[in-house]
């Protein structure tokens, strides 16, 4: 018999909407492994891989790295974890990402957690973060917002049409957002 397919929750929302922050909370309470596609790409960039320069330039420009690179990194990380429950944060970001993950893994997400946040608030958060990310400057942020609106929101709409989106008001304080997040994971366990 084939192994049971892993449980995957996609965590989506604009730059600075709080995906990484809330994933850390979910891990603590619900035993998922958190895989940030952006973190995996940044690690790959810094590992001296042949794709490093391409990844660096695309991130600075807010562009979406080709699916073959990102899906491979996600699959390796899933295998390495030994877990069977994953929060995939910041992926899929466009239709190509979505279709590639689905055809390579055969996995459909359990649901899609969508952090809905106004652009002014996201911009403020990203500019205040100060963790040295090459794309946390006003020029890169404007590009990230544009790509998010043009390419990523349509993926969320696609999942919404399948009844899979769990939308959260991400403009609230961290603790309040987590209260809302918790409900979706608690009801999943019922
Ligand atoms: N903060 C968080 N929640 C808050 C709250 N409720 N109230 C007040 N402050 C809050 O949070 C951002 C900041 O806000 C932090 O300082 C936090 O303390 C504060 P964070 O949790 O980091 O938000 P997050 O949504 O994770 O923001 P991030 O900047 O990581 O989102 P992006 O989607 O822009 O970044 P990601 O790393 O996913 O992708 C970066 C780039 O990688 C992309 O632009 C793209 O070029 C590339 N990429 C791909 O090509 N393909 C992929 O599949 C993924 C990424
Ligand atoms: Mg993040």
PDB file of C-alpha atoms and ligand atoms in Angstrom:
ATOM      1  CA  UNK A   1       0.000   0.000   0.000  1.00  0.00           C
ATOM      2  CA  UNK A   2       1.253   3.521  -0.728  1.00  0.00           C
ATOM      3  CA  UNK A   3       2.119   5.755   2.190  1.00  0.00           C
ATOM      4  CA  UNK A   4      -0.600   8.115   3.312  1.00  0.00           C
ATOM      5  CA  UNK A   5      -0.215  11.496   1.615  1.00  0.00           C
ATOM      6  CA  UNK A   6       1.116  14.227   3.902  1.00  0.00           C
ATOM      7  CA  UNK A   7      -1.157  16.990   5.152  1.00  0.00           C
ATOM      8  CA  UNK A   8      -0.267  20.335   3.616  1.00  0.00           C
ATOM      9  CA  UNK A   9      -1.589  23.777   4.514  1.00  0.00           C
ATOM     10  CA  UNK A  10      -0.539  26.624   2.246  1.00  0.00           C
ATOM     11  CA  UNK A  11       0.010  29.885   4.129  1.00  0.00           C
ATOM     12  CA  UNK A  12      -0.449  32.828   1.797  1.00  0.00           C
ATOM     13  CA  UNK A  13      -0.706  36.609   2.021  1.00  0.00           C
ATOM     14  CA  UNK A  14       1.250  39.652   0.935  1.00  0.00           C
ATOM     15  CA  UNK A  15       4.795  40.616   1.901  1.00  0.00           C
ATOM     16  CA  UNK A  16       4.817  41.411   5.613  1.00  0.00           C
ATOM     17  CA  UNK A  17       1.297  40.098   6.252  1.00  0.00           C
ATOM     18  CA  UNK A  18       2.683  37.930   9.085  1.00  0.00           C
ATOM     19  CA  UNK A  19       3.029  34.482   7.509  1.00  0.00           C
ATOM     20  CA  UNK A  20       6.330  33.621   9.185  1.00  0.00           C
ATOM     21  CA  UNK A  21       5.271  35.004  12.571  1.00  0.00           C
ATOM     22  CA  UNK A  22       2.039  33.015  12.676  1.00  0.00           C
ATOM     23  CA  UNK A  23       3.634  29.826  11.320  1.00  0.00           C
ATOM     24  CA  UNK A  24       6.022  29.865  14.293  1.00  0.00           C
ATOM     25  CA  UNK A  25       2.966  29.948  16.599  1.00  0.00           C
ATOM     26  CA  UNK A  26       1.182  27.165  14.714  1.00  0.00           C
ATOM     27  CA  UNK A  27       4.272  24.930  14.972  1.00  0.00           C
ATOM     28  CA  UNK A  28       4.292  25.368  18.765  1.00  0.00           C
ATOM     29  CA  UNK A  29       0.652  24.366  19.165  1.00  0.00           C
ATOM     30  CA  UNK A  30      -0.146  21.913  16.393  1.00  0.00           C
ATOM     31  CA  UNK A  31       2.986  19.938  15.528  1.00  0.00           C
ATOM     32  CA  UNK A  32       3.439  21.036  11.950  1.00  0.00           C
ATOM     33  CA  UNK A  33       6.767  21.524  10.216  1.00  0.00           C
ATOM     34  CA  UNK A  34       7.114  25.070   8.882  1.00  0.00           C
ATOM     35  CA  UNK A  35       8.621  25.410   5.416  1.00  0.00           C
ATOM     36  CA  UNK A  36       9.044  28.979   4.174  1.00  0.00           C
ATOM     37  CA  UNK A  37       9.737  28.869   0.439  1.00  0.00           C
ATOM     38  CA  UNK A  38      11.475  32.246   0.710  1.00  0.00           C
ATOM     39  CA  UNK A  39      13.733  30.989   3.539  1.00  0.00           C
ATOM     40  CA  UNK A  40      14.595  27.861   1.531  1.00  0.00           C
ATOM     41  CA  UNK A  41      15.471  30.009  -1.494  1.00  0.00           C
ATOM     42  CA  UNK A  42      17.618  32.365   0.619  1.00  0.00           C
ATOM     43  CA  UNK A  43      19.458  29.362   2.084  1.00  0.00           C
ATOM     44  CA  UNK A  44      19.990  27.937  -1.399  1.00  0.00           C
ATOM     45  CA  UNK A  45      21.293  31.311  -2.570  1.00  0.00           C
ATOM     46  CA  UNK A  46      23.830  31.347   0.263  1.00  0.00           C
ATOM     47  CA  UNK A  47      24.921  27.738  -0.233  1.00  0.00           C
ATOM     48  CA  UNK A  48      26.974  28.516  -3.316  1.00  0.00           C
ATOM     49  CA  UNK A  49      24.536  26.659  -5.613  1.00  0.00           C
ATOM     50  CA  UNK A  50      24.672  27.258  -9.353  1.00  0.00           C
ATOM     51  CA  UNK A  51      21.284  28.982  -9.047  1.00  0.00           C
ATOM     52  CA  UNK A  52      22.514  31.384  -6.381  1.00  0.00           C
ATOM     53  CA  UNK A  53      22.984  34.434  -8.546  1.00  0.00           C
ATOM     54  CA  UNK A  54      19.652  33.942 -10.304  1.00  0.00           C
ATOM     55  CA  UNK A  55      17.808  33.554  -6.989  1.00  0.00           C
ATOM     56  CA  UNK A  56      19.511  36.628  -5.550  1.00  0.00           C
ATOM     57  CA  UNK A  57      18.548  38.823  -8.505  1.00  0.00           C
ATOM     58  CA  UNK A  58      14.977  37.561  -8.634  1.00  0.00           C
ATOM     59  CA  UNK A  59      14.390  38.105  -4.903  1.00  0.00           C
ATOM     60  CA  UNK A  60      15.809  41.628  -5.034  1.00  0.00           C
ATOM     61  CA  UNK A  61      13.425  42.297  -7.916  1.00  0.00           C
ATOM     62  CA  UNK A  62      10.455  40.630  -6.216  1.00  0.00           C
ATOM     63  CA  UNK A  63      10.127  38.146  -9.064  1.00  0.00           C
ATOM     64  CA  UNK A  64       9.012  34.544  -8.701  1.00  0.00           C
ATOM     65  CA  UNK A  65      11.784  31.959  -9.027  1.00  0.00           C
ATOM     66  CA  UNK A  66      11.000  29.142 -11.525  1.00  0.00           C
ATOM     67  CA  UNK A  67       8.951  26.324  -9.991  1.00  0.00           C
ATOM     68  CA  UNK A  68      11.484  23.598 -10.715  1.00  0.00           C
ATOM     69  CA  UNK A  69      13.904  25.232  -8.269  1.00  0.00           C
ATOM     70  CA  UNK A  70      11.380  25.918  -5.508  1.00  0.00           C
ATOM     71  CA  UNK A  71       9.476  22.639  -5.719  1.00  0.00           C
ATOM     72  CA  UNK A  72      12.724  20.673  -5.501  1.00  0.00           C
ATOM     73  CA  UNK A  73      13.741  22.584  -2.342  1.00  0.00           C
ATOM     74  CA  UNK A  74      10.319  22.023  -0.776  1.00  0.00           C
ATOM     75  CA  UNK A  75      10.394  18.287  -1.536  1.00  0.00           C
ATOM     76  CA  UNK A  76      13.861  17.856  -0.071  1.00  0.00           C
ATOM     77  CA  UNK A  77      12.819  19.708   3.080  1.00  0.00           C
ATOM     78  CA  UNK A  78       9.647  17.636   3.413  1.00  0.00           C
ATOM     79  CA  UNK A  79      11.603  14.390   3.135  1.00  0.00           C
ATOM     80  CA  UNK A  80      14.299  15.565   5.510  1.00  0.00           C
ATOM     81  CA  UNK A  81      11.784  16.579   8.204  1.00  0.00           C
ATOM     82  CA  UNK A  82      10.397  13.105   8.786  1.00  0.00           C
ATOM     83  CA  UNK A  83       7.044  14.767   9.565  1.00  0.00           C
ATOM     84  CA  UNK A  84       3.773  14.326   7.673  1.00  0.00           C
ATOM     85  CA  UNK A  85       2.171  17.744   8.423  1.00  0.00           C
ATOM     86  CA  UNK A  86       3.486  20.853   6.708  1.00  0.00           C
ATOM     87  CA  UNK A  87       2.837  24.568   6.660  1.00  0.00           C
ATOM     88  CA  UNK A  88       4.086  25.737   3.299  1.00  0.00           C
ATOM     89  CA  UNK A  89       4.592  29.482   3.717  1.00  0.00           C
ATOM     90  CA  UNK A  90       4.756  31.871   0.753  1.00  0.00           C
ATOM     91  CA  UNK A  91       4.118  29.222  -1.906  1.00  0.00           C
ATOM     92  CA  UNK A  92       2.463  28.754  -4.427  1.00  0.00           C
ATOM     93  CA  UNK A  93       2.878  32.329  -5.644  1.00  0.00           C
ATOM     94  CA  UNK A  94       1.593  31.925  -9.174  1.00  0.00           C
ATOM     95  CA  UNK A  95      -0.307  29.498 -11.353  1.00  0.00           C
ATOM     96  CA  UNK A  96       2.915  27.845 -12.532  1.00  0.00           C
ATOM     97  CA  UNK A  97       3.959  27.155  -8.905  1.00  0.00           C
ATOM     98  CA  UNK A  98       0.544  25.750  -8.087  1.00  0.00           C
ATOM     99  CA  UNK A  99       0.364  23.428 -11.075  1.00  0.00           C
ATOM    100  CA  UNK A 100       3.974  22.233 -10.687  1.00  0.00           C
ATOM    101  CA  UNK A 101       3.567  21.315  -7.020  1.00  0.00           C
ATOM    102  CA  UNK A 102       0.335  19.501  -7.693  1.00  0.00           C
ATOM    103  CA  UNK A 103       1.681  17.493 -10.626  1.00  0.00           C
ATOM    104  CA  UNK A 104       4.999  16.611  -8.992  1.00  0.00           C
ATOM    105  CA  UNK A 105       3.601  15.648  -5.565  1.00  0.00           C
ATOM    106  CA  UNK A 106      -0.040  14.803  -6.269  1.00  0.00           C
ATOM    107  CA  UNK A 107      -0.810  16.728  -3.074  1.00  0.00           C
ATOM    108  CA  UNK A 108      -3.747  19.095  -2.726  1.00  0.00           C
ATOM    109  CA  UNK A 109      -3.735  21.414   0.273  1.00  0.00           C
ATOM    110  CA  UNK A 110      -6.018  20.635   3.198  1.00  0.00           C
ATOM    111  CA  UNK A 111      -6.829  24.353   3.160  1.00  0.00           C
ATOM    112  CA  UNK A 112      -5.221  27.697   2.401  1.00  0.00           C
ATOM    113  CA  UNK A 113      -4.653  30.114   5.255  1.00  0.00           C
ATOM    114  CA  UNK A 114      -4.908  33.605   3.789  1.00  0.00           C
ATOM    115  CA  UNK A 115      -3.574  36.590   5.715  1.00  0.00           C
ATOM    116  CA  UNK A 116      -5.450  39.581   4.427  1.00  0.00           C
ATOM    117  CA  UNK A 117      -3.736  42.888   5.230  1.00  0.00           C
ATOM    118  CA  UNK A 118      -3.785  46.416   3.768  1.00  0.00           C
ATOM    119  CA  UNK A 119      -0.719  47.419   1.782  1.00  0.00           C
ATOM    120  CA  UNK A 120       0.125  50.410   4.023  1.00  0.00           C
ATOM    121  CA  UNK A 121       0.326  48.120   7.044  1.00  0.00           C
ATOM    122  CA  UNK A 122       2.441  45.513   5.228  1.00  0.00           C
ATOM    123  CA  UNK A 123       4.783  48.211   3.938  1.00  0.00           C
ATOM    124  CA  UNK A 124       5.240  49.617   7.432  1.00  0.00           C
ATOM    125  CA  UNK A 125       6.024  46.172   8.872  1.00  0.00           C
ATOM    126  CA  UNK A 126       8.520  45.242   6.181  1.00  0.00           C
ATOM    127  CA  UNK A 127      10.338  48.571   6.395  1.00  0.00           C
ATOM    128  CA  UNK A 128      10.561  48.226  10.189  1.00  0.00           C
ATOM    129  CA  UNK A 129      11.801  44.643  10.178  1.00  0.00           C
ATOM    130  CA  UNK A 130      15.520  45.432   9.978  1.00  0.00           C
ATOM    131  CA  UNK A 131      16.796  41.895   9.506  1.00  0.00           C
ATOM    132  CA  UNK A 132      18.983  42.770   6.569  1.00  0.00           C
ATOM    133  CA  UNK A 133      16.831  41.226   3.865  1.00  0.00           C
ATOM    134  CA  UNK A 134      17.912  42.430   0.417  1.00  0.00           C
ATOM    135  CA  UNK A 135      14.274  42.972  -0.584  1.00  0.00           C
ATOM    136  CA  UNK A 136      13.206  45.028   2.458  1.00  0.00           C
ATOM    137  CA  UNK A 137      13.654  48.415   0.811  1.00  0.00           C
ATOM    138  CA  UNK A 138      10.982  50.605  -0.700  1.00  0.00           C
ATOM    139  CA  UNK A 139      11.910  49.838  -4.340  1.00  0.00           C
ATOM    140  CA  UNK A 140      11.824  46.057  -3.858  1.00  0.00           C
ATOM    141  CA  UNK A 141       8.661  46.287  -1.761  1.00  0.00           C
ATOM    142  CA  UNK A 142       6.780  48.125  -4.505  1.00  0.00           C
ATOM    143  CA  UNK A 143       7.797  45.366  -6.941  1.00  0.00           C
ATOM    144  CA  UNK A 144       6.772  42.639  -4.465  1.00  0.00           C
ATOM    145  CA  UNK A 145       3.315  44.226  -4.067  1.00  0.00           C
ATOM    146  CA  UNK A 146       2.860  44.370  -7.822  1.00  0.00           C
ATOM    147  CA  UNK A 147       3.806  40.715  -8.327  1.00  0.00           C
ATOM    148  CA  UNK A 148       1.595  39.734  -5.397  1.00  0.00           C
ATOM    149  CA  UNK A 149      -1.430  41.483  -6.917  1.00  0.00           C
ATOM    150  CA  UNK A 150      -0.833  40.273 -10.452  1.00  0.00           C
ATOM    151  CA  UNK A 151       0.315  36.689  -9.853  1.00  0.00           C
ATOM    152  CA  UNK A 152      -0.360  35.551  -6.301  1.00  0.00           C
ATOM    153  CA  UNK A 153      -3.878  36.841  -5.624  1.00  0.00           C
ATOM    154  CA  UNK A 154      -5.206  34.818  -8.601  1.00  0.00           C
ATOM    155  CA  UNK A 155      -3.916  31.624  -6.925  1.00  0.00           C
ATOM    156  CA  UNK A 156      -5.826  32.545  -3.756  1.00  0.00           C
ATOM    157  CA  UNK A 157      -8.926  33.195  -5.891  1.00  0.00           C
ATOM    158  CA  UNK A 158      -8.488  29.786  -7.515  1.00  0.00           C
ATOM    159  CA  UNK A 159      -8.503  28.064  -4.119  1.00  0.00           C
ATOM    160  CA  UNK A 160     -11.372  30.252  -2.967  1.00  0.00           C
ATOM    161  CA  UNK A 161     -13.430  28.958  -5.880  1.00  0.00           C
ATOM    162  CA  UNK A 162     -12.766  25.443  -4.540  1.00  0.00           C
ATOM    163  CA  UNK A 163     -13.898  26.457  -1.028  1.00  0.00           C
ATOM    164  CA  UNK A 164     -10.407  26.002   0.424  1.00  0.00           C
ATOM    165  CA  UNK A 165      -9.541  29.514   1.609  1.00  0.00           C
ATOM    166  CA  UNK A 166      -9.619  30.401   5.312  1.00  0.00           C
ATOM    167  CA  UNK A 167      -9.301  34.171   5.380  1.00  0.00           C
ATOM    168  CA  UNK A 168      -7.960  36.055   8.363  1.00  0.00           C
ATOM    169  CA  UNK A 169      -7.784  39.772   9.136  1.00  0.00           C
ATOM    170  CA  UNK A 170      -4.001  40.042   9.497  1.00  0.00           C
ATOM    171  CA  UNK A 171      -3.961  43.755  10.336  1.00  0.00           C
ATOM    172  CA  UNK A 172      -4.742  43.003  13.997  1.00  0.00           C
ATOM    173  CA  UNK A 173      -2.091  42.490  16.699  1.00  0.00           C
ATOM    174  CA  UNK A 174      -0.137  39.203  16.567  1.00  0.00           C
ATOM    175  CA  UNK A 175      -2.029  37.573  19.462  1.00  0.00           C
ATOM    176  CA  UNK A 176      -5.447  38.405  18.007  1.00  0.00           C
ATOM    177  CA  UNK A 177      -4.473  37.049  14.621  1.00  0.00           C
ATOM    178  CA  UNK A 178      -3.314  33.843  16.260  1.00  0.00           C
ATOM    179  CA  UNK A 179      -6.643  33.434  18.070  1.00  0.00           C
ATOM    180  CA  UNK A 180      -8.336  33.412  14.664  1.00  0.00           C
ATOM    181  CA  UNK A 181      -5.709  31.088  13.185  1.00  0.00           C
ATOM    182  CA  UNK A 182      -6.138  28.594  16.024  1.00  0.00           C
ATOM    183  CA  UNK A 183      -9.806  28.055  15.253  1.00  0.00           C
ATOM    184  CA  UNK A 184      -9.047  26.676  11.818  1.00  0.00           C
ATOM    185  CA  UNK A 185      -6.478  24.198  13.111  1.00  0.00           C
ATOM    186  CA  UNK A 186      -8.592  23.148  16.073  1.00  0.00           C
ATOM    187  CA  UNK A 187     -11.579  22.406  13.862  1.00  0.00           C
ATOM    188  CA  UNK A 188      -9.309  20.364  11.573  1.00  0.00           C
ATOM    189  CA  UNK A 189      -8.475  18.037  14.477  1.00  0.00           C
ATOM    190  CA  UNK A 190     -12.148  17.399  15.322  1.00  0.00           C
TER     191      UNK A 190
HETATM  192  N1  LIG B   1       4.545  41.456  12.300  1.00  0.00           N
HETATM  193  C1  LIG B   1       4.029  40.233  11.983  1.00  0.00           C
HETATM  194  N2  LIG B   1       2.750  40.141  12.339  1.00  0.00           N
HETATM  195  C2  LIG B   1       2.420  41.343  12.884  1.00  0.00           C
HETATM  196  C3  LIG B   1       1.211  41.871  13.442  1.00  0.00           C
HETATM  197  N3  LIG B   1       0.074  41.147  13.511  1.00  0.00           N
HETATM  198  N4  LIG B   1       1.220  43.144  13.877  1.00  0.00           N
HETATM  199  C4  LIG B   1       2.365  43.894  13.807  1.00  0.00           C
HETATM  200  N5  LIG B   1       3.534  43.453  13.317  1.00  0.00           N
HETATM  201  C5  LIG B   1       3.566  42.186  12.850  1.00  0.00           C
HETATM  202  O1  LIG B   1       6.232  39.710   9.506  1.00  0.00           O
HETATM  203  C6  LIG B   1       6.795  40.855   8.942  1.00  0.00           C
HETATM  204  C7  LIG B   1       7.134  41.860  10.046  1.00  0.00           C
HETATM  205  O2  LIG B   1       5.932  42.292  10.652  1.00  0.00           O
HETATM  206  C8  LIG B   1       7.983  41.269  11.165  1.00  0.00           C
HETATM  207  O3  LIG B   1       8.870  42.244  11.635  1.00  0.00           O
HETATM  208  C9  LIG B   1       6.958  40.884  12.225  1.00  0.00           C
HETATM  209  O4  LIG B   1       7.495  40.929  13.518  1.00  0.00           O
HETATM  210  C10 LIG B   1       5.907  41.948  12.031  1.00  0.00           C
HETATM  211  P1  LIG B   1       6.512  38.254   8.918  1.00  0.00           P
HETATM  212  O5  LIG B   1       5.861  37.274   9.822  1.00  0.00           O
HETATM  213  O6  LIG B   1       7.939  38.102   8.604  1.00  0.00           O
HETATM  214  O7  LIG B   1       5.654  38.361   7.554  1.00  0.00           O
HETATM  215  P2  LIG B   1       5.735  37.522   6.220  1.00  0.00           P
HETATM  216  O8  LIG B   1       4.353  37.481   5.689  1.00  0.00           O
HETATM  217  O9  LIG B   1       6.423  36.225   6.468  1.00  0.00           O
HETATM  218  O10 LIG B   1       6.621  38.513   5.349  1.00  0.00           O
HETATM  219  P3  LIG B   1       7.735  38.210   4.264  1.00  0.00           P
HETATM  220  O11 LIG B   1       8.425  39.487   4.005  1.00  0.00           O
HETATM  221  O12 LIG B   1       8.545  37.027   4.642  1.00  0.00           O
HETATM  222  O13 LIG B   1       6.807  37.822   3.042  1.00  0.00           O
HETATM  223  P4  LIG B   1       7.170  37.656   1.537  1.00  0.00           P
HETATM  224  O14 LIG B   1       6.062  36.864   0.987  1.00  0.00           O
HETATM  225  O15 LIG B   1       7.448  38.938   0.889  1.00  0.00           O
HETATM  226  O16 LIG B   1       8.587  36.930   1.606  1.00  0.00           O
HETATM  227  P5  LIG B   1       9.052  35.441   1.230  1.00  0.00           P
HETATM  228  O17 LIG B   1      10.243  35.163   2.044  1.00  0.00           O
HETATM  229  O18 LIG B   1       7.935  34.526   1.248  1.00  0.00           O
HETATM  230  O19 LIG B   1       9.522  35.647  -0.300  1.00  0.00           O
HETATM  231  C11 LIG B   1      10.566  36.549  -0.612  1.00  0.00           C
HETATM  232  C12 LIG B   1      10.881  36.461  -2.088  1.00  0.00           C
HETATM  233  O20 LIG B   1      11.339  35.157  -2.403  1.00  0.00           O
HETATM  234  C13 LIG B   1       9.702  36.696  -3.040  1.00  0.00           C
HETATM  235  O21 LIG B   1       9.446  38.061  -3.257  1.00  0.00           O
HETATM  236  C14 LIG B   1      10.211  35.996  -4.293  1.00  0.00           C
HETATM  237  O22 LIG B   1      11.146  36.807  -4.975  1.00  0.00           O
HETATM  238  C15 LIG B   1      10.938  34.789  -3.705  1.00  0.00           C
HETATM  239  N6  LIG B   1      10.073  33.592  -3.638  1.00  0.00           N
HETATM  240  C16 LIG B   1       9.885  32.867  -4.810  1.00  0.00           C
HETATM  241  O23 LIG B   1      10.397  33.222  -5.885  1.00  0.00           O
HETATM  242  N7  LIG B   1       9.112  31.754  -4.767  1.00  0.00           N
HETATM  243  C17 LIG B   1       8.523  31.310  -3.620  1.00  0.00           C
HETATM  244  O24 LIG B   1       7.838  30.274  -3.654  1.00  0.00           O
HETATM  245  C18 LIG B   1       8.721  32.051  -2.437  1.00  0.00           C
HETATM  246  C19 LIG B   1       9.489  33.195  -2.478  1.00  0.00           C
HETATM  247 MG1  LIG B   2       8.168  35.295   5.641  1.00  0.00          MG
END
